[in-house]
Short mmCIF file of C-alpha atoms and ligand atoms in Angstrom, two decimals:
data_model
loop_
_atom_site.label_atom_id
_atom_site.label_comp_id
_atom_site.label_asym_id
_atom_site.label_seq_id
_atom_site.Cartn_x
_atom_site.Cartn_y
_atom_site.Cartn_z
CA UNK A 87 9.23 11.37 -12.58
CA UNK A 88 5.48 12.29 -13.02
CA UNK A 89 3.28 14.66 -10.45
CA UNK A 90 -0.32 14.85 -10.41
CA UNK A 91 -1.67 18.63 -9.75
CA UNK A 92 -5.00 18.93 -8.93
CA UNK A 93 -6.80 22.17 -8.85
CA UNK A 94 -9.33 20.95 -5.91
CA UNK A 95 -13.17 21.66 -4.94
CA UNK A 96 -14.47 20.55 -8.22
CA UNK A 97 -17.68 17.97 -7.30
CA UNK A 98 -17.41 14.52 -9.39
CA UNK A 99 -20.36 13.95 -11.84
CA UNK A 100 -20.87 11.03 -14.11
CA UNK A 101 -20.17 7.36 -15.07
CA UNK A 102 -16.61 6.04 -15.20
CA UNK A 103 -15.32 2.75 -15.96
CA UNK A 104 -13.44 0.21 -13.71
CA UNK A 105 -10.32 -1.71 -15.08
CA UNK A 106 -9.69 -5.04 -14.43
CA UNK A 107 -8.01 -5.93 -10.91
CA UNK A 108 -4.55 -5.99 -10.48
CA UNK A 109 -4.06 -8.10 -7.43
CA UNK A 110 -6.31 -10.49 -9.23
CA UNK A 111 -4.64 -10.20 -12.61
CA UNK A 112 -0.80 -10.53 -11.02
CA UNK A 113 -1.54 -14.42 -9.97
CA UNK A 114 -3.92 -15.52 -12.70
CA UNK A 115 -0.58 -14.17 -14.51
CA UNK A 116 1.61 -16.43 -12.52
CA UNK A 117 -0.94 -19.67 -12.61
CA UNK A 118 -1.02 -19.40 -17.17
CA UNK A 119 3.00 -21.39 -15.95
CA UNK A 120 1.07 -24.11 -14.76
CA UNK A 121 0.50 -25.45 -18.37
CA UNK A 122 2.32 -25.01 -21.19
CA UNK A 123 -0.87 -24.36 -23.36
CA UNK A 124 -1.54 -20.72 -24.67
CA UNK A 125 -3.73 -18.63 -21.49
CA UNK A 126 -5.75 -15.80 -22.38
CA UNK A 127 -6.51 -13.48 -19.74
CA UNK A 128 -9.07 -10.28 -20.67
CA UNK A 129 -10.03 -7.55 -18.94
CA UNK A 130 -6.38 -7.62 -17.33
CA UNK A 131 -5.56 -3.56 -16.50
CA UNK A 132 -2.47 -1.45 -18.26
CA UNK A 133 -0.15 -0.98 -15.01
CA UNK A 134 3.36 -0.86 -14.10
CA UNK A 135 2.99 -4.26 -11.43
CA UNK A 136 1.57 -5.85 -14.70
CA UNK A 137 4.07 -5.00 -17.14
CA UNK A 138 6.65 -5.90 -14.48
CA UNK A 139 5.14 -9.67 -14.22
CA UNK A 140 5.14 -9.99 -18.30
CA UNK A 141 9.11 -8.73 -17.59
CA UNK A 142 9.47 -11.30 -15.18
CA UNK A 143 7.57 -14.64 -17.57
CA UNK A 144 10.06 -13.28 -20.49
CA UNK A 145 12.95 -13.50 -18.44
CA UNK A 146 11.67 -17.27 -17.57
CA UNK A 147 11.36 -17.94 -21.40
CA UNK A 148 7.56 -17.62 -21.69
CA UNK A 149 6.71 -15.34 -24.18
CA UNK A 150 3.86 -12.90 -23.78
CA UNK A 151 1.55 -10.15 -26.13
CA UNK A 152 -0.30 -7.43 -24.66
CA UNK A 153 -3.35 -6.64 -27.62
CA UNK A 154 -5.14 -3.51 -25.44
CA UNK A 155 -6.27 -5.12 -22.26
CA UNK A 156 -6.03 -8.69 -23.17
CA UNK A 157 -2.38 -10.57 -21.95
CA UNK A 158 -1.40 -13.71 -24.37
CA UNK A 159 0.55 -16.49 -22.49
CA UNK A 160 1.78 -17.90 -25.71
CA UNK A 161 2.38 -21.18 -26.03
CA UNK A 162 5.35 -22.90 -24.31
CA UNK A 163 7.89 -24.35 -21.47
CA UNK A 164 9.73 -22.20 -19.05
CA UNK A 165 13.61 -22.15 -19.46
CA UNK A 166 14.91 -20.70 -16.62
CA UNK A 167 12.94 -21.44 -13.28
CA UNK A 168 14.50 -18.71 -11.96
CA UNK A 169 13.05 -15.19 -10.37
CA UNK A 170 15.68 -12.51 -9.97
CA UNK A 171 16.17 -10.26 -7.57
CA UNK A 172 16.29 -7.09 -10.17
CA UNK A 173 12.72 -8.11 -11.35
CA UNK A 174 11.47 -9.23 -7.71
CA UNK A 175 12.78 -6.63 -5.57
CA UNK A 176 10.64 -4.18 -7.57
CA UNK A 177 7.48 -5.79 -6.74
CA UNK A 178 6.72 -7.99 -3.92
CA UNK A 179 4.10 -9.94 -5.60
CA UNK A 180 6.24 -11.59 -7.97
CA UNK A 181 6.58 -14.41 -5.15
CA UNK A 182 3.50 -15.29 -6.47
CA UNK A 183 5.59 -17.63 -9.31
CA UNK A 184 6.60 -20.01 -6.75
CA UNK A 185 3.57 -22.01 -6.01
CA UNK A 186 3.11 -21.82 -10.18
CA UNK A 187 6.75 -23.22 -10.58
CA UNK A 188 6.55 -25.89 -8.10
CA UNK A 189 3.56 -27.58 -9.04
CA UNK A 190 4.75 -27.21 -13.03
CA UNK A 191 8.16 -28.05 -13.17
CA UNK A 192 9.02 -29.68 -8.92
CA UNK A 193 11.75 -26.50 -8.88
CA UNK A 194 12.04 -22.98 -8.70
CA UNK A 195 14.43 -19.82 -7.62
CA UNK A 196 12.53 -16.92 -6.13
CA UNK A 197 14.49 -13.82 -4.59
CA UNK A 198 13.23 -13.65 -1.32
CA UNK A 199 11.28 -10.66 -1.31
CA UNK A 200 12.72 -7.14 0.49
CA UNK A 201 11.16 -5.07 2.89
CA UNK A 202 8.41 -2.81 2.11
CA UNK A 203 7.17 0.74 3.10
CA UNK A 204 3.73 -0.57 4.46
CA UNK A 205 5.42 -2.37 7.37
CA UNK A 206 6.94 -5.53 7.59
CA UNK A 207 5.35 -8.34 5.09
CA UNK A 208 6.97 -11.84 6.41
CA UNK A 209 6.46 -14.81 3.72
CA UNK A 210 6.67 -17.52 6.42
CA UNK A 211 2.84 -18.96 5.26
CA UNK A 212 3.52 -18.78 2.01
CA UNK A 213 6.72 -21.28 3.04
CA UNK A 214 4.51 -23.18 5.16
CA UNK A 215 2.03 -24.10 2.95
CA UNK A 216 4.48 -25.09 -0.03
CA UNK A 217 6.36 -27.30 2.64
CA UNK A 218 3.41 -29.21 3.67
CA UNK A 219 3.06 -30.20 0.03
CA UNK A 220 6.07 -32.11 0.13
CA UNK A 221 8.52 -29.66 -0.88
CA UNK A 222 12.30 -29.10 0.40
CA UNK A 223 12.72 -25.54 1.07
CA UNK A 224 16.25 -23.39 1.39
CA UNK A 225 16.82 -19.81 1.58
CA UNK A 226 20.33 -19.12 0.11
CA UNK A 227 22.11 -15.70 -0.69
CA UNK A 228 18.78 -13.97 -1.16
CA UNK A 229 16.92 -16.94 -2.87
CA UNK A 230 14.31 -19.23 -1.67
CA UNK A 231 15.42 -22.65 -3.22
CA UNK A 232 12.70 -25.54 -3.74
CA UNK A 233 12.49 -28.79 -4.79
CA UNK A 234 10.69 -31.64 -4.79
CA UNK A 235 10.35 -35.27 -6.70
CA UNK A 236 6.38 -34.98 -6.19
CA UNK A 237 3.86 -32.69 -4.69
CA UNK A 238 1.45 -34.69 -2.21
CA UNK A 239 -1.52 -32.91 -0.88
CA UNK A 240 -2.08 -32.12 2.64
CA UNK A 241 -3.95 -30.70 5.18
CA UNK A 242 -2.66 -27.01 6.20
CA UNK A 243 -3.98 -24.55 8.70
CA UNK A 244 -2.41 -21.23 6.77
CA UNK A 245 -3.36 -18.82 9.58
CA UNK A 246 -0.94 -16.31 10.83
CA UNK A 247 -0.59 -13.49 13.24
CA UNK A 248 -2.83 -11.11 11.31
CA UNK A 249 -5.24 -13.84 10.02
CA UNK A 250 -5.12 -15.57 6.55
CA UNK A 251 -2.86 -14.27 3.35
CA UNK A 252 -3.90 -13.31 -0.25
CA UNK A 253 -0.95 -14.75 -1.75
CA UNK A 254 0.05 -17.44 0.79
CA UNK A 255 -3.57 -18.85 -0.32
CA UNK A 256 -2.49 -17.96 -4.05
CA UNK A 257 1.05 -20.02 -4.11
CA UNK A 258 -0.32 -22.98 -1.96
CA UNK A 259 -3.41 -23.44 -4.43
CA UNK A 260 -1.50 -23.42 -7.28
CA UNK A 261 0.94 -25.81 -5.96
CA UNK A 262 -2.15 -28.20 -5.13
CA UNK A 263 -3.82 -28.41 -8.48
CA UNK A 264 -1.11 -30.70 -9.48
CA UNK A 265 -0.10 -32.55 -6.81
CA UNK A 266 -0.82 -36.01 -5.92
CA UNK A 267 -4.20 -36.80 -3.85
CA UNK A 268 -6.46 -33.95 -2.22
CA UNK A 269 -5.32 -30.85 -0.44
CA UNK A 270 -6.95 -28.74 2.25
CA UNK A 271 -6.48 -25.51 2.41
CA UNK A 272 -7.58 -23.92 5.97
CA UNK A 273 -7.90 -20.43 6.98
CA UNK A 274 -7.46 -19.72 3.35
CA UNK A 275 -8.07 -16.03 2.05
CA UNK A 276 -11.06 -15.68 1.28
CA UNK A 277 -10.56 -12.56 -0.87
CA UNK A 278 -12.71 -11.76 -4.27
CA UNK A 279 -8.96 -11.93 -5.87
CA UNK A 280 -8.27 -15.73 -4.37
CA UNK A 281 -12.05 -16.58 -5.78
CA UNK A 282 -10.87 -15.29 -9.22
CA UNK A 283 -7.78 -17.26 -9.27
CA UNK A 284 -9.28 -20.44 -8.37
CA UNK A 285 -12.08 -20.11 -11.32
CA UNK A 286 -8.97 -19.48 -13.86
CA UNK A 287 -7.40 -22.58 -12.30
CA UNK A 288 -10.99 -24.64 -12.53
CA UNK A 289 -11.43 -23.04 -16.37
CA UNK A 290 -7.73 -24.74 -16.97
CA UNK A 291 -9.18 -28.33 -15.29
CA UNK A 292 -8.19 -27.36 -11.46
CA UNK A 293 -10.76 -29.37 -9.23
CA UNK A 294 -11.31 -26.47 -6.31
CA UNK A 295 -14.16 -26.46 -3.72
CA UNK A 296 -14.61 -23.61 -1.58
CA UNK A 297 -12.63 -20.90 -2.75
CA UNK A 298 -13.88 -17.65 -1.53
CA UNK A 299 -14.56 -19.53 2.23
CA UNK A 300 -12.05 -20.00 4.73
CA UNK A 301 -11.76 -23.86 3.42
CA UNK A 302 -10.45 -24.92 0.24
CA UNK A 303 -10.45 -28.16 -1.03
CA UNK A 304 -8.37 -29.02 -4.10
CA UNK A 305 -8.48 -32.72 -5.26
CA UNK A 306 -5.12 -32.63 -7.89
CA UNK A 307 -4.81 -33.30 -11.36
CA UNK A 308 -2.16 -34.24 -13.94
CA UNK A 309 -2.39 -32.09 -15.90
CA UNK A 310 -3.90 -28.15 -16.74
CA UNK A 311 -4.57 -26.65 -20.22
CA UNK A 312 -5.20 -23.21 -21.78
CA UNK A 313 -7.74 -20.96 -21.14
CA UNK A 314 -9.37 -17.73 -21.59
CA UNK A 315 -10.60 -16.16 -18.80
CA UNK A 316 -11.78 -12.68 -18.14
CA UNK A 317 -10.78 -10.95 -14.87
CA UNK A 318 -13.29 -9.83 -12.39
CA UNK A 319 -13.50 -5.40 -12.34
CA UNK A 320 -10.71 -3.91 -9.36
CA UNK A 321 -12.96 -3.36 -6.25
CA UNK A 322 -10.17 -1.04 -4.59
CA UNK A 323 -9.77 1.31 -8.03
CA UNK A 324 -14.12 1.49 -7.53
CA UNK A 325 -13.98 1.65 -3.55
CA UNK A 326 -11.39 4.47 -4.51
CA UNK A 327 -14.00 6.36 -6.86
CA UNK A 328 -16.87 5.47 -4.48
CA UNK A 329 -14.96 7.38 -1.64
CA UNK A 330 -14.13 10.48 -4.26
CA UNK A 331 -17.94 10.94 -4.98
CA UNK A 332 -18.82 11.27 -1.31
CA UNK A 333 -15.93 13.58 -0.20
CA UNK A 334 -16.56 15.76 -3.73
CA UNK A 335 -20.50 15.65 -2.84
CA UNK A 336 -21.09 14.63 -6.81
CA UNK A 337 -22.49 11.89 -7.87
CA UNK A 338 -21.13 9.17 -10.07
CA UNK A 339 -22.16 5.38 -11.59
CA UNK A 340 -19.32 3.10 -11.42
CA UNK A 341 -19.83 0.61 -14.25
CA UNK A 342 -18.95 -3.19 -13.68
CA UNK A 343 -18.56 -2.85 -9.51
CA UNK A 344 -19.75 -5.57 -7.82
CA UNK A 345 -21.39 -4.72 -4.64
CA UNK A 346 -20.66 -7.70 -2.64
CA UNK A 347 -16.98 -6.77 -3.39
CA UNK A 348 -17.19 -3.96 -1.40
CA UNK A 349 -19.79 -4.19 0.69
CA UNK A 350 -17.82 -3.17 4.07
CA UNK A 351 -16.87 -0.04 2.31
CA UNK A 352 -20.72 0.57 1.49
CA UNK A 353 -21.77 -0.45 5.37
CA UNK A 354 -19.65 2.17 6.12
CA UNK A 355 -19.81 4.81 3.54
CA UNK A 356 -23.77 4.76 4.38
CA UNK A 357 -22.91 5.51 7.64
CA UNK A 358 -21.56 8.89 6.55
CA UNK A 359 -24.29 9.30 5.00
CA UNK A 360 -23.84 8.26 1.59
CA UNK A 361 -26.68 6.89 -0.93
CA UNK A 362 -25.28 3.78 -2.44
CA UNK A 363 -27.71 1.18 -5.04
CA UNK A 364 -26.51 -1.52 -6.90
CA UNK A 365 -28.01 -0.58 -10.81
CA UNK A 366 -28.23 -2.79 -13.48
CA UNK A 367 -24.38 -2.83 -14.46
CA UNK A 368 -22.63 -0.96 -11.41
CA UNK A 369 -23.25 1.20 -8.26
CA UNK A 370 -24.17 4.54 -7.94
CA UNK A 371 -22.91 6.66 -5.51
CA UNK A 372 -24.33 10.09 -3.76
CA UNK A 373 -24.40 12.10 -0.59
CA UNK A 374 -27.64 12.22 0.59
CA UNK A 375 -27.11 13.85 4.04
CA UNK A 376 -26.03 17.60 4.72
CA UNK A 377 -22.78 16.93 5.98
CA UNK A 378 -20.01 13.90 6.17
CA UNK A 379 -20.39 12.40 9.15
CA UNK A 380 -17.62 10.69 10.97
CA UNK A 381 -17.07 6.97 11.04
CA UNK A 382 -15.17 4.47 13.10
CA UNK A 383 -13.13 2.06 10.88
CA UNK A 384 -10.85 -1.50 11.70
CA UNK A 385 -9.77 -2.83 8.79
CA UNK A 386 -9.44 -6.46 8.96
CA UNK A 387 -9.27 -9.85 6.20
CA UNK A 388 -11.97 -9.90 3.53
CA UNK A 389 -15.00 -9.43 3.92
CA UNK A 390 -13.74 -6.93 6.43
CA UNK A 391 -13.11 -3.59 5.78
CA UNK A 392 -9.96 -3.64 3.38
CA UNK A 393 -6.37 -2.04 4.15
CA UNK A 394 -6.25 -1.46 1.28
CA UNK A 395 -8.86 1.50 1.52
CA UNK A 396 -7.63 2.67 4.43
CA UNK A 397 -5.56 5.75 3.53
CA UNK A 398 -8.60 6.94 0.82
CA UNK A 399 -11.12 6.61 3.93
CA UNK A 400 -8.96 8.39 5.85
CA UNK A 401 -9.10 11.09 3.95
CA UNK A 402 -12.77 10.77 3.99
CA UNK A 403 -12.54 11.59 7.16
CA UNK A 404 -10.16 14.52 7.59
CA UNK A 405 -13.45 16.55 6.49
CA UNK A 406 -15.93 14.63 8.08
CA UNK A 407 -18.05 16.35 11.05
CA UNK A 408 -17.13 14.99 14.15
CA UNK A 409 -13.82 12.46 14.96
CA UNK A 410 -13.23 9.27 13.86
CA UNK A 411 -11.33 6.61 15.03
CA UNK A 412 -9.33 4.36 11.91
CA UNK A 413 -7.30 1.24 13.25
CA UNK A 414 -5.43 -0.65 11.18
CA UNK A 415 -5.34 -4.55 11.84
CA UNK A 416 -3.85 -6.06 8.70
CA UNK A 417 -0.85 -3.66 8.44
CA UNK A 418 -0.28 -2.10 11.52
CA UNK A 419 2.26 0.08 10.52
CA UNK A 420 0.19 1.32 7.29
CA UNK A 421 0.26 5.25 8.25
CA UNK A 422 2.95 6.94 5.82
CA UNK A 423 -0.10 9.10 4.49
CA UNK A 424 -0.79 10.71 7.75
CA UNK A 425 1.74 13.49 8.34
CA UNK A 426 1.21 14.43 4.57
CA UNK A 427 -2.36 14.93 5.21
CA UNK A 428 -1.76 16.84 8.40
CA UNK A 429 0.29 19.20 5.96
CA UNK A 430 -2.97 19.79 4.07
CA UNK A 431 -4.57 21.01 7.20
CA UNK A 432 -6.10 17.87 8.18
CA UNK A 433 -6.10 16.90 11.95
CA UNK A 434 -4.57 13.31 12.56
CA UNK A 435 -2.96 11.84 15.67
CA UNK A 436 -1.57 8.15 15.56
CA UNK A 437 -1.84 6.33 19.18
CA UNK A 438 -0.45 2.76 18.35
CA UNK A 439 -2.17 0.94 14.86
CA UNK A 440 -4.99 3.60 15.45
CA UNK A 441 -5.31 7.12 13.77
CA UNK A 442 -7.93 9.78 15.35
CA UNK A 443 -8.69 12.12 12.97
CA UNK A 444 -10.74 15.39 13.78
CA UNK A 445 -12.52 16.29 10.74
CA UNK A 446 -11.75 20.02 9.49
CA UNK A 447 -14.28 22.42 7.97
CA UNK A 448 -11.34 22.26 4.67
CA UNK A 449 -8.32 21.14 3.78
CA UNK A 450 -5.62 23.42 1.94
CA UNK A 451 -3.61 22.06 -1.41
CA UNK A 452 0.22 21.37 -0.78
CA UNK A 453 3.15 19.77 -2.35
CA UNK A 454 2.86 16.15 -0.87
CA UNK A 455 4.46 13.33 -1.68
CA UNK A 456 4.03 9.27 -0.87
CA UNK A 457 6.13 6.36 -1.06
CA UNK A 458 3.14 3.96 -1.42
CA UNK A 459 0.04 2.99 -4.01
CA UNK A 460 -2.67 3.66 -1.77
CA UNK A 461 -1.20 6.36 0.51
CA UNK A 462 -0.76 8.55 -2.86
CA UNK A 463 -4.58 7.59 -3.59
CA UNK A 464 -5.31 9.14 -0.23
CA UNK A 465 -3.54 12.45 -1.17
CA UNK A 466 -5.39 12.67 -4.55
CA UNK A 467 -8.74 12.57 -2.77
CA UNK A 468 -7.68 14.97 -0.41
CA UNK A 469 -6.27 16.84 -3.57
CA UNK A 470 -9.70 16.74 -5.02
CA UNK A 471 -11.34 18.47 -1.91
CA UNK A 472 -8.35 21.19 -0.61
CA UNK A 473 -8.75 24.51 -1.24
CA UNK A 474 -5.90 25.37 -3.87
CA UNK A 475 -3.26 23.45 -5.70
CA UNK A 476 -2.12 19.96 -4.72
CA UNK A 477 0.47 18.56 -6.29
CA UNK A 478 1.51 14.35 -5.77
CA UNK A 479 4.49 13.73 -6.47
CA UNK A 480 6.22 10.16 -7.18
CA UNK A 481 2.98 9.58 -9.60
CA UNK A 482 4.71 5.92 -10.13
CA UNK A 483 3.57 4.77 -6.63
CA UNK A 484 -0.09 5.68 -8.44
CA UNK A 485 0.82 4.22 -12.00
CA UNK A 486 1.08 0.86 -10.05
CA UNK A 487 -2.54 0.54 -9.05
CA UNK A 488 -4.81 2.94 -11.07
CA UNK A 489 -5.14 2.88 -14.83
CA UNK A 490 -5.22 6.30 -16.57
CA UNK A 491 -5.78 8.20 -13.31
CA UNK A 492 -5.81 11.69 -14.74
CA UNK A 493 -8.06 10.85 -17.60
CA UNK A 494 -10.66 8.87 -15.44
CA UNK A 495 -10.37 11.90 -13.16
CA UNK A 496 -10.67 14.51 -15.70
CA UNK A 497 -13.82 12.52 -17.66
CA UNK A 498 -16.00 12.79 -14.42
CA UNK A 499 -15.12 17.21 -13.72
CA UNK A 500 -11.79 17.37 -12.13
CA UNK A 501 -9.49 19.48 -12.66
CA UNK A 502 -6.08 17.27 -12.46
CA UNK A 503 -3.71 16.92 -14.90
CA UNK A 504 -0.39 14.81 -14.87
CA UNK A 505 3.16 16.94 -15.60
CA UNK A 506 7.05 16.29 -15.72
CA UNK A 507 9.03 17.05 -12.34
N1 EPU B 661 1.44 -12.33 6.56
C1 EPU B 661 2.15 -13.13 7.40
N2 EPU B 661 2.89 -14.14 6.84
C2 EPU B 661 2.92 -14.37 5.51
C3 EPU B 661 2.17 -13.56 4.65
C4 EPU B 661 1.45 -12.52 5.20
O1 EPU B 661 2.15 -12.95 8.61
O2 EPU B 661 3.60 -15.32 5.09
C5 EPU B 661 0.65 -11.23 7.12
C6 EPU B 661 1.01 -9.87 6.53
O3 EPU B 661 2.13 -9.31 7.19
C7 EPU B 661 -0.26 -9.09 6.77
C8 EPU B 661 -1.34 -10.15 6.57
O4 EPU B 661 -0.69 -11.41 6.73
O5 EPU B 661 -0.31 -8.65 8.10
C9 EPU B 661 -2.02 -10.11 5.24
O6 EPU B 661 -1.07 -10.05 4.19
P1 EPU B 661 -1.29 -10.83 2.84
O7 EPU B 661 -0.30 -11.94 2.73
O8 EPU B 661 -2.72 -11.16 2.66
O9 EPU B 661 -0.85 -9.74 1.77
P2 EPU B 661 -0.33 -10.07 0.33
O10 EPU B 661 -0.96 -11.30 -0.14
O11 EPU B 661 1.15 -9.98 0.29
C10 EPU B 661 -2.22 -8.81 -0.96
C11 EPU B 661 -2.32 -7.61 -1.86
C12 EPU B 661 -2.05 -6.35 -1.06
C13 EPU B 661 -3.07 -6.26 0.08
C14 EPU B 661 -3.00 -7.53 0.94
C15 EPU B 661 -4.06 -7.58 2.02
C16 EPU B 661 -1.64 -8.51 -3.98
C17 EPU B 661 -0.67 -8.49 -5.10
N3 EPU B 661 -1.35 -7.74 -2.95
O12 EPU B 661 -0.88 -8.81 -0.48
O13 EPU B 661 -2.26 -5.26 -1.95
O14 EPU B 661 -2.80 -5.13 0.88
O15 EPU B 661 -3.17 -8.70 0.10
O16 EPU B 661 -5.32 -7.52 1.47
O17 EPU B 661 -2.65 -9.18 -4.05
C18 EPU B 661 -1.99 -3.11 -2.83
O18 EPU B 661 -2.65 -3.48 -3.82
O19 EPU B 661 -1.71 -1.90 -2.62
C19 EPU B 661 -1.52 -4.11 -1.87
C20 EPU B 661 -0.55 -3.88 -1.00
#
């Protein structure tokens, strides 16, 4: 297992590049089993979650080339419509395959996902919206088992408790483009990610209105082809590298971020007193004020502030002036980075979904450790500001969501290099 050690207080300085997005990548992955054409997806990033999805297409029969940071769906059926446990209980996006399987083949066996250190993560919308399509639906020993003689579209309201779902959206869509007659899709995610899919799915003959709103509309086709289709940059690795300029009070361009991507982050980042302006070909990012200031955060459904920023923010804040008050709406039990910051020196008190976090004049480097990809990008900022040594361990949790971390790091002044435990 791999650690991260970061010699911290260095300020970030120059232009770095964003990779392609994983949570967008992962179900364009998934819809290339709609056809049986050859897909060609660009742009797509080098990451554990990605290499575990190629594991889990070979292990359907789909064969698939990796050429630098463009994935080849070659050519070809699916022979086993079948999602193990081994490959799925490793990643809890690989449910994304059942929407892709259903609407391809009227079958599939998906391992019902496991439990997850973020908090609980329930699948019943992504159940609810395959159903409405016409689909018989089973959980046996482990599996979700469906089936159906034809997919018929339908009108489905695929709000939950905590709003809409990313991948509920994802497996529903999919399932429409090929069923019979138009399906609505309301209180869809409305996520950059969801946007991306359905333009892959239009470039392979989908017809989708709307995606990107809280109402899709999908009239189905017979049939999908191959594509190529290049994948839109990763707004939370550039939200993360946004965040690192501001705490490190350097100054960096991120090429290829989008600023509507992340424009709650920016509302907010601003508000600390950041300097943030969309150039031709990315966003630069300063501090223009003295100090950090504190900032009150909810994170909430796209275009809301994203949970998936919430530990890096956090951070943010430990050495912000002033306190600030971070609740947590999407995952309410999303905290695991907290006491591992408070062993840095940082001053955090959870009441509820909410954390209150006193900012500190500085933070001291520790040993930490996290069990989760964005709690462990919350340590490394804090890493990059503590007085001292950090070292993150369980650099896997990392190697799931951020391409090259050390190097990108390194290229822009840190001092952070990756060793052996
Ligand atoms: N939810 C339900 N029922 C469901 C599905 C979800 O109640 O059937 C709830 C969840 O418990 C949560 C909320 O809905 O409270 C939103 O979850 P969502 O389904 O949108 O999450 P997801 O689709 O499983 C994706 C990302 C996550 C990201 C969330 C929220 C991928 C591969 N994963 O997950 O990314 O946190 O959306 O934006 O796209 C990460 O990259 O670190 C990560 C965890």
């Amino acid at each position: 297992m791999d650690k991260l050690v970061i010699e911290g207080g260095k300020a970030l300085y120059g232009s770095l590049e964003i990779s392609g997005s994983k949570n967008a990548c992962l179900p364009i992955m998934a819809a290339a089993l709609l056809t049986d054409d050859e897909c060609v997806i660009k742009n797509a990033p080098a990451l554990k979650d990605v290499h575990t999805l190629i594991k889990i297409l070979n292990s359907m029969g789909r064969e698939v080339k990796k050429e630098g940071d463009t994935i080849i769906i070659k050519r070809g059926r699916v022979t086993n419509l079948v999602a193990s446990y081994d490959l799925v209980s490793t990643m809890r996006a690989s449910i994304v395959v059942l929407g892709a399987l259903l609407g391809r083949y009227g079958k599939a066996k998906v391992s019902f996902p496991g439990g997850c250190v973020i908090g609980p993560r329930p699948i019943d919308l992504h159940l609810k919206g395959i159903r409405a399509l016409g689909t018989d639906l089973k959980i046996e020993e482990g599996y979700i088992i469906a089936k159906c003689a034809r997919l018929k579209g339908a009108r489905i309201y695929l709000g939950g408790h905590f709003g809409s779902s990313v991948l509920a959206t994802a497996n529903t869509l999919m399932a429409a483009t090929l069923a019979d007659g138009e399906t609505i899709i309301a209180n869809a995610a409305g996520e950059p990610e969801v946007e991306d899919l359905a333009n892959f799915l239009i470039s392979m003959g989908a017809r989708i209105k709307g995606a990107g709103t809280p109402t899709i509309v999908v009239e189905g086709v017979k049939k999908l082809s191959g594509t190529t289709y290049k994948i839109i940059p990763d707004r939370i690795e550039a939200g993360t590298y946004m965040i690192a300029a501001i705490m490190t009070r350097g100054k960096l361009f991120i090429k290829d971020a989008v600023y509507r991507h992340n424009i709650a982050l920016i509302d907010k980042l601003k508000e600390t007193g950041a300097c943030i302006d969309e150039k031709k070909g990315g966003i630069e990012v300063k501090i223009a004020a003295k100090n950090i200031k504190s900032v009150d955060i909810t994170t909430l459904t796209y275009p809301g502030f994203p949970t998936d920023l919430q530990a890096q923010i956090m951070s943010l804040t430990t050495v912000a002036e002033g306190i600030s008050v971070i609740t947590e709406k999407v995952y309410p039990e999303r905290f695991i980075h907290i006491s591992e910051l408070n062993r840095m020196g940082a001053q955090i008190i959870l009441e509820g979904s909410s954390a209150i976090i006193k900012g500190v004049k500085k933070l001291s480097g520790a040993p930490v450790m996290a069990s989760d990809l964005r709690a462990s990008a919350g340590l490394v900022l804090a890493g990059l500001v503590a007085k001292g040594r950090t070292e993150v361990s369980r650099l896997y949790h990392i190697d799931r969501g951020y391409e090259k971390i050390e190097e990108k790091l390194t290229s822009i002044g840190a001092k952070a290099w990756r060793i052996q435990e």
